[in-house]
Amino acid sequence: MRLVDTHVHINFDSFDDDRDAVAAAWRQAGVAHLVHSCVDPSEFEKIQAIAQRYPEVSMAVGLHPLDMDKWTPDTAEKIATLAASEPKVVAIGEMGLDFFKADNKAVQTEAFTAQLEVAQSLGLPVIIHCREAADEMAVLLEDFFESKGPVKGVMHCWTGTPEETQRFLDLGFFISFSGIVTFKSATQVKASAQMVPGDRLLVETDCPFLSPVPKRKEKRNQPAFVRHVAEHVAELRNVSLETLAIQTTQNAQQLFQLPIELVSA
């Protein structure tokens, strides 16, 4: 069985002391590939070094919506240059809108739109962070697609209702579920995980955040725990873990153009 953790942050300091052991753990758990997200282009060199150390790690580059204090007129060009400079970059992100922790809607919208344009120009998918902003996000994407054409991507760490989920499915997006889907109280997330078509489904940890059940007591999440996310989603969808793993691995390979041996082996 092979799984892909489609969203990790193993560059964070909490992994500095035992990153090799964490890698051994994800390999033991059947995690064959990881997509390393980026919240600020200043992380690029450290993420690049991690991707070079661990061949199964691919990269993204982008600016998170809660880091708008770092947005400048040349940030989009910097992201584009970095993405074009490294073959292991498979996406732009994470990027998006977050109106739960910030109300600077204008600059978030400007940065998000600019990064959509970067992704479109490079032919790369986007990794989208969307919190308390589903309606605004959907309208923004609909307008962008109508005026400039579509962009592929994933709604990461998704917590939306089935109705919100359908809007992004209609736009062609993949939907990725994190450890939140294992939480007892996450009823709407579970409902969304049940209704996403099999060919649009992804799993992730978003580590070091959001440790899934049964690892909630561990403050640091890690890629090996994506297996627990996959097990829970498989149970919700009434399919075997093996079936879920094959589906989500194929989907990750398709969206991010990951090594074909992931799905052929």
Tab-separated table of C-alpha atoms in Angstrom:
chain	number	residue	atom	x	y	z
A	1	MET	CA	0.000	0.000	0.000
A	2	ARG	CA	1.216	3.464	-0.914
A	3	LEU	CA	-0.096	6.764	0.403
A	4	VAL	CA	0.693	10.364	-0.524
A	5	ASP	CA	0.636	13.037	2.181
A	6	THR	CA	-0.321	16.019	0.040
A	7	HIS	CA	0.403	18.733	2.599
A	8	VAL	CA	3.289	18.839	5.079
A	9	HIS	CA	5.460	21.421	6.807
A	10	ILE	CA	8.421	19.346	7.950
A	11	ASN	CA	10.710	22.360	7.599
A	12	PHE	CA	9.344	23.657	10.900
A	13	ASP	CA	11.728	23.775	13.845
A	14	SER	CA	9.850	21.037	15.703
A	15	PHE	CA	11.353	18.535	13.235
A	16	ASP	CA	14.934	19.785	13.340
A	17	ASP	CA	16.118	17.284	15.956
A	18	ASP	CA	14.727	14.075	14.461
A	19	ARG	CA	13.807	14.613	10.794
A	20	ASP	CA	15.512	11.388	9.696
A	21	ALA	CA	13.529	9.393	12.261
A	22	VAL	CA	10.331	11.067	11.066
A	23	ALA	CA	11.218	10.055	7.498
A	24	ALA	CA	11.828	6.467	8.599
A	25	ALA	CA	8.417	6.486	10.281
A	26	TRP	CA	6.564	7.711	7.203
A	27	ARG	CA	8.284	5.107	5.048
A	28	GLN	CA	7.325	2.392	7.518
A	29	ALA	CA	3.712	3.625	7.405
A	30	GLY	CA	3.553	3.317	3.615
A	31	VAL	CA	3.854	7.000	2.762
A	32	ALA	CA	5.512	6.902	-0.642
A	33	HIS	CA	5.448	10.621	-1.457
A	34	LEU	CA	4.922	13.978	0.227
A	35	VAL	CA	4.076	17.427	-1.090
A	36	HIS	CA	5.799	20.054	1.035
A	37	SER	CA	3.813	23.254	1.222
A	38	CYS	CA	5.263	26.725	1.787
A	39	VAL	CA	3.847	29.637	3.775
A	40	ASP	CA	6.515	32.199	2.844
A	41	PRO	CA	9.051	32.241	-0.025
A	42	SER	CA	11.793	32.777	2.577
A	43	GLU	CA	11.306	29.087	3.487
A	44	PHE	CA	12.283	27.987	-0.015
A	45	GLU	CA	15.942	27.135	0.605
A	46	LYS	CA	15.199	25.004	3.675
A	47	ILE	CA	12.356	23.183	1.913
A	48	GLN	CA	14.613	22.688	-1.120
A	49	ALA	CA	17.287	21.117	1.079
A	50	ILE	CA	14.681	18.771	2.579
A	51	ALA	CA	13.454	17.778	-0.891
A	52	GLN	CA	17.014	17.050	-1.946
A	53	ARG	CA	17.647	14.938	1.180
A	54	TYR	CA	14.450	12.903	0.815
A	55	PRO	CA	13.757	11.967	-2.830
A	56	GLU	CA	10.067	11.311	-2.161
A	57	VAL	CA	9.432	14.953	-1.198
A	58	SER	CA	8.100	17.396	-3.788
A	59	MET	CA	7.785	21.128	-3.191
A	60	ALA	CA	5.442	24.078	-3.468
A	61	VAL	CA	6.180	27.791	-3.118
A	62	GLY	CA	3.764	30.555	-2.220
A	63	LEU	CA	2.618	33.059	0.404
A	64	HIS	CA	0.023	32.167	3.044
A	65	PRO	CA	-2.915	34.578	3.513
A	66	LEU	CA	-1.962	35.178	7.151
A	67	ASP	CA	1.452	36.459	6.060
A	68	MET	CA	0.256	39.481	4.106
A	69	ASP	CA	2.676	41.728	5.978
A	70	LYS	CA	5.288	40.121	3.698
A	71	TRP	CA	3.399	40.838	0.461
A	72	THR	CA	5.187	43.374	-1.738
A	73	PRO	CA	4.793	44.407	-5.394
A	74	ASP	CA	7.531	41.957	-6.417
A	75	THR	CA	6.454	38.931	-4.333
A	76	ALA	CA	4.584	37.264	-7.175
A	77	GLU	CA	7.602	37.588	-9.459
A	78	LYS	CA	9.813	36.122	-6.737
A	79	ILE	CA	7.468	33.142	-6.334
A	80	ALA	CA	7.442	32.597	-10.088
A	81	THR	CA	11.240	32.750	-10.295
A	82	LEU	CA	11.704	30.291	-7.440
A	83	ALA	CA	9.129	27.887	-8.868
A	84	ALA	CA	10.780	27.927	-12.276
A	85	SER	CA	14.223	27.388	-10.753
A	86	GLU	CA	13.532	24.002	-9.117
A	87	PRO	CA	12.204	20.905	-10.937
A	88	LYS	CA	10.805	19.498	-7.681
A	89	VAL	CA	8.299	22.366	-7.419
A	90	VAL	CA	4.907	20.880	-8.306
A	91	ALA	CA	2.516	23.602	-7.114
A	92	ILE	CA	2.055	27.206	-6.059
A	93	GLY	CA	0.999	27.551	-2.440
A	94	GLU	CA	-0.121	27.497	0.038
A	95	MET	CA	-2.154	30.553	-0.803
A	96	GLY	CA	-5.729	31.650	-0.320
A	97	LEU	CA	-8.085	33.576	1.945
A	98	ASP	CA	-8.403	33.473	5.734
A	99	PHE	CA	-11.063	35.730	7.205
A	100	PHE	CA	-11.120	33.882	10.532
A	101	LYS	CA	-7.869	35.366	11.814
A	102	ALA	CA	-7.500	38.456	9.603
A	103	ASP	CA	-9.753	41.069	8.005
A	104	ASN	CA	-7.334	42.520	5.415
A	105	LYS	CA	-9.508	41.268	2.576
A	106	ALA	CA	-8.179	43.594	-0.098
A	107	VAL	CA	-4.532	42.580	0.185
A	108	GLN	CA	-5.431	38.897	0.602
A	109	THR	CA	-7.461	39.073	-2.597
A	110	GLU	CA	-4.651	40.871	-4.425
A	111	ALA	CA	-2.052	38.309	-3.349
A	112	PHE	CA	-4.317	35.360	-4.103
A	113	THR	CA	-5.150	36.596	-7.585
A	114	ALA	CA	-1.507	37.324	-8.365
A	115	GLN	CA	-0.501	33.813	-7.304
A	116	LEU	CA	-3.277	32.319	-9.440
A	117	GLU	CA	-1.716	34.157	-12.368
A	118	VAL	CA	1.720	32.745	-11.511
A	119	ALA	CA	0.342	29.215	-11.383
A	120	GLN	CA	-1.465	29.682	-14.667
A	121	SER	CA	1.617	31.067	-16.387
A	122	LEU	CA	3.734	28.107	-15.213
A	123	GLY	CA	1.087	25.449	-15.768
A	124	LEU	CA	1.132	24.455	-12.085
A	125	PRO	CA	-1.759	23.643	-9.738
A	126	VAL	CA	-2.506	25.705	-6.642
A	127	ILE	CA	-2.744	24.640	-2.999
A	128	ILE	CA	-5.553	26.707	-1.476
A	129	HIS	CA	-6.059	27.631	2.165
A	130	CYS	CA	-9.645	28.756	2.737
A	131	ARG	CA	-10.976	29.549	6.202
A	132	GLU	CA	-14.265	31.347	6.824
A	133	ALA	CA	-14.074	32.531	3.217
A	134	ALA	CA	-15.769	29.883	1.076
A	135	ASP	CA	-18.283	32.177	-0.592
A	136	GLU	CA	-15.731	34.880	-1.359
A	137	MET	CA	-13.247	32.266	-2.584
A	138	ALA	CA	-15.741	30.620	-4.914
A	139	VAL	CA	-16.806	33.953	-6.432
A	140	LEU	CA	-13.190	35.040	-6.871
A	141	LEU	CA	-12.280	31.782	-8.598
A	142	GLU	CA	-15.394	31.887	-10.792
A	143	ASP	CA	-14.550	35.427	-11.907
A	144	PHE	CA	-10.904	34.537	-12.521
A	145	PHE	CA	-11.797	31.455	-14.533
A	146	GLU	CA	-14.266	33.431	-16.639
A	147	SER	CA	-11.840	36.251	-17.390
A	148	LYS	CA	-8.499	34.437	-17.570
A	149	GLY	CA	-9.210	30.718	-17.775
A	150	PRO	CA	-9.146	27.846	-15.261
A	151	VAL	CA	-6.427	26.809	-12.845
A	152	LYS	CA	-6.161	23.331	-11.349
A	153	GLY	CA	-5.689	22.835	-7.654
A	154	VAL	CA	-6.729	21.482	-4.277
A	155	MET	CA	-8.749	22.858	-1.387
A	156	HIS	CA	-6.410	21.750	1.370
A	157	CYS	CA	-7.313	20.803	4.937
A	158	TRP	CA	-10.925	21.143	3.888
A	159	THR	CA	-13.570	21.872	6.535
A	160	GLY	CA	-16.464	23.108	4.407
A	161	THR	CA	-20.044	21.922	4.227
A	162	PRO	CA	-21.174	19.565	1.458
A	163	GLU	CA	-22.791	22.537	-0.293
A	164	GLU	CA	-19.545	24.515	-0.199
A	165	THR	CA	-17.631	21.419	-1.262
A	166	GLN	CA	-19.812	21.059	-4.342
A	167	ARG	CA	-19.032	24.617	-5.464
A	168	PHE	CA	-15.326	23.823	-5.597
A	169	LEU	CA	-15.898	20.442	-7.178
A	170	ASP	CA	-17.875	22.245	-9.883
A	171	LEU	CA	-14.801	24.414	-10.461
A	172	GLY	CA	-12.694	21.296	-11.001
A	173	PHE	CA	-10.835	21.277	-7.700
A	174	PHE	CA	-9.600	18.336	-5.695
A	175	ILE	CA	-10.597	18.210	-2.019
A	176	SER	CA	-8.075	17.179	0.633
A	177	PHE	CA	-8.936	16.030	4.128
A	178	SER	CA	-6.673	16.282	7.168
A	179	GLY	CA	-6.842	14.935	10.702
A	180	ILE	CA	-9.871	17.163	11.315
A	181	VAL	CA	-12.013	14.571	9.542
A	182	THR	CA	-11.244	12.128	12.376
A	183	PHE	CA	-12.551	14.468	15.086
A	184	LYS	CA	-15.854	13.392	16.634
A	185	SER	CA	-17.349	16.875	16.344
A	186	ALA	CA	-16.458	17.350	12.662
A	187	THR	CA	-19.829	16.217	11.316
A	188	GLN	CA	-19.930	18.494	8.271
A	189	VAL	CA	-16.366	17.557	7.335
A	190	LYS	CA	-17.261	13.877	7.534
A	191	ALA	CA	-20.306	14.504	5.327
A	192	SER	CA	-18.119	16.285	2.780
A	193	ALA	CA	-15.616	13.405	2.812
A	194	GLN	CA	-18.446	11.014	1.985
A	195	MET	CA	-19.723	12.972	-1.031
A	196	VAL	CA	-16.484	13.887	-2.841
A	197	PRO	CA	-16.090	11.756	-6.000
A	198	GLY	CA	-13.344	9.171	-5.753
A	199	ASP	CA	-11.322	10.822	-8.510
A	200	ARG	CA	-11.142	14.156	-6.640
A	201	LEU	CA	-10.188	12.953	-3.177
A	202	LEU	CA	-6.864	13.568	-1.403
A	203	VAL	CA	-5.511	13.059	2.125
A	204	GLU	CA	-2.959	15.026	4.118
A	205	THR	CA	-1.640	15.684	7.594
A	206	ASP	CA	-0.889	19.448	7.460
A	207	CYS	CA	1.762	18.458	9.985
A	208	PRO	CA	2.943	19.506	12.490
A	209	PHE	CA	-0.652	20.613	13.110
A	210	LEU	CA	-3.911	18.689	13.619
A	211	SER	CA	-2.845	15.270	14.842
A	212	PRO	CA	-5.598	12.807	13.919
A	213	VAL	CA	-7.423	10.358	16.144
A	214	PRO	CA	-5.930	8.194	17.678
A	215	LYS	CA	-2.839	10.418	17.963
A	216	ARG	CA	-4.557	13.510	19.386
A	217	LYS	CA	-2.383	13.472	22.520
A	218	GLU	CA	0.740	13.920	20.416
A	219	LYS	CA	1.214	17.657	20.006
A	220	ARG	CA	3.324	17.244	16.875
A	221	ASN	CA	1.614	15.663	13.909
A	222	GLN	CA	3.829	13.892	11.369
A	223	PRO	CA	3.488	12.401	7.856
A	224	ALA	CA	3.233	8.804	9.117
A	225	PHE	CA	-0.102	9.742	10.684
A	226	VAL	CA	-1.706	10.311	7.264
A	227	ARG	CA	-2.501	6.601	7.428
A	228	HIS	CA	-4.980	7.340	10.239
A	229	VAL	CA	-6.634	10.017	8.097
A	230	ALA	CA	-6.871	7.566	5.207
A	231	GLU	CA	-8.283	4.830	7.449
A	232	HIS	CA	-11.008	7.123	8.723
A	233	VAL	CA	-11.953	8.446	5.288
A	234	ALA	CA	-12.065	4.879	3.970
A	235	GLU	CA	-14.412	3.905	6.807
A	236	LEU	CA	-16.656	6.894	6.110
A	237	ARG	CA	-16.826	5.954	2.435
A	238	ASN	CA	-17.306	2.234	3.143
A	239	VAL	CA	-14.269	1.176	1.132
A	240	SER	CA	-11.080	-0.654	2.088
A	241	LEU	CA	-7.971	1.233	3.082
A	242	GLU	CA	-6.222	-0.282	0.075
A	243	THR	CA	-8.892	1.080	-2.282
A	244	LEU	CA	-8.718	4.500	-0.671
A	245	ALA	CA	-4.920	4.494	-0.898
A	246	ILE	CA	-4.977	3.610	-4.595
A	247	GLN	CA	-7.562	6.305	-5.343
A	248	THR	CA	-5.867	9.107	-3.448
A	249	THR	CA	-2.387	8.196	-4.688
A	250	GLN	CA	-3.575	8.211	-8.292
A	251	ASN	CA	-5.269	11.549	-7.706
A	252	ALA	CA	-2.144	13.085	-6.192
A	253	GLN	CA	-0.061	11.791	-9.070
A	254	GLN	CA	-2.487	13.312	-11.565
A	255	LEU	CA	-2.814	16.713	-9.905
A	256	PHE	CA	0.843	17.252	-9.010
A	257	GLN	CA	2.389	15.196	-11.822
A	258	LEU	CA	4.244	13.022	-9.336
A	259	PRO	CA	6.428	10.062	-10.357
A	260	ILE	CA	4.366	7.560	-12.305
A	261	GLU	CA	5.866	4.611	-10.392
A	262	LEU	CA	3.673	5.661	-7.460
A	263	VAL	CA	0.613	4.317	-9.200
A	264	SER	CA	2.171	1.578	-11.331
A	265	ALA	CA	4.022	-0.284	-8.603
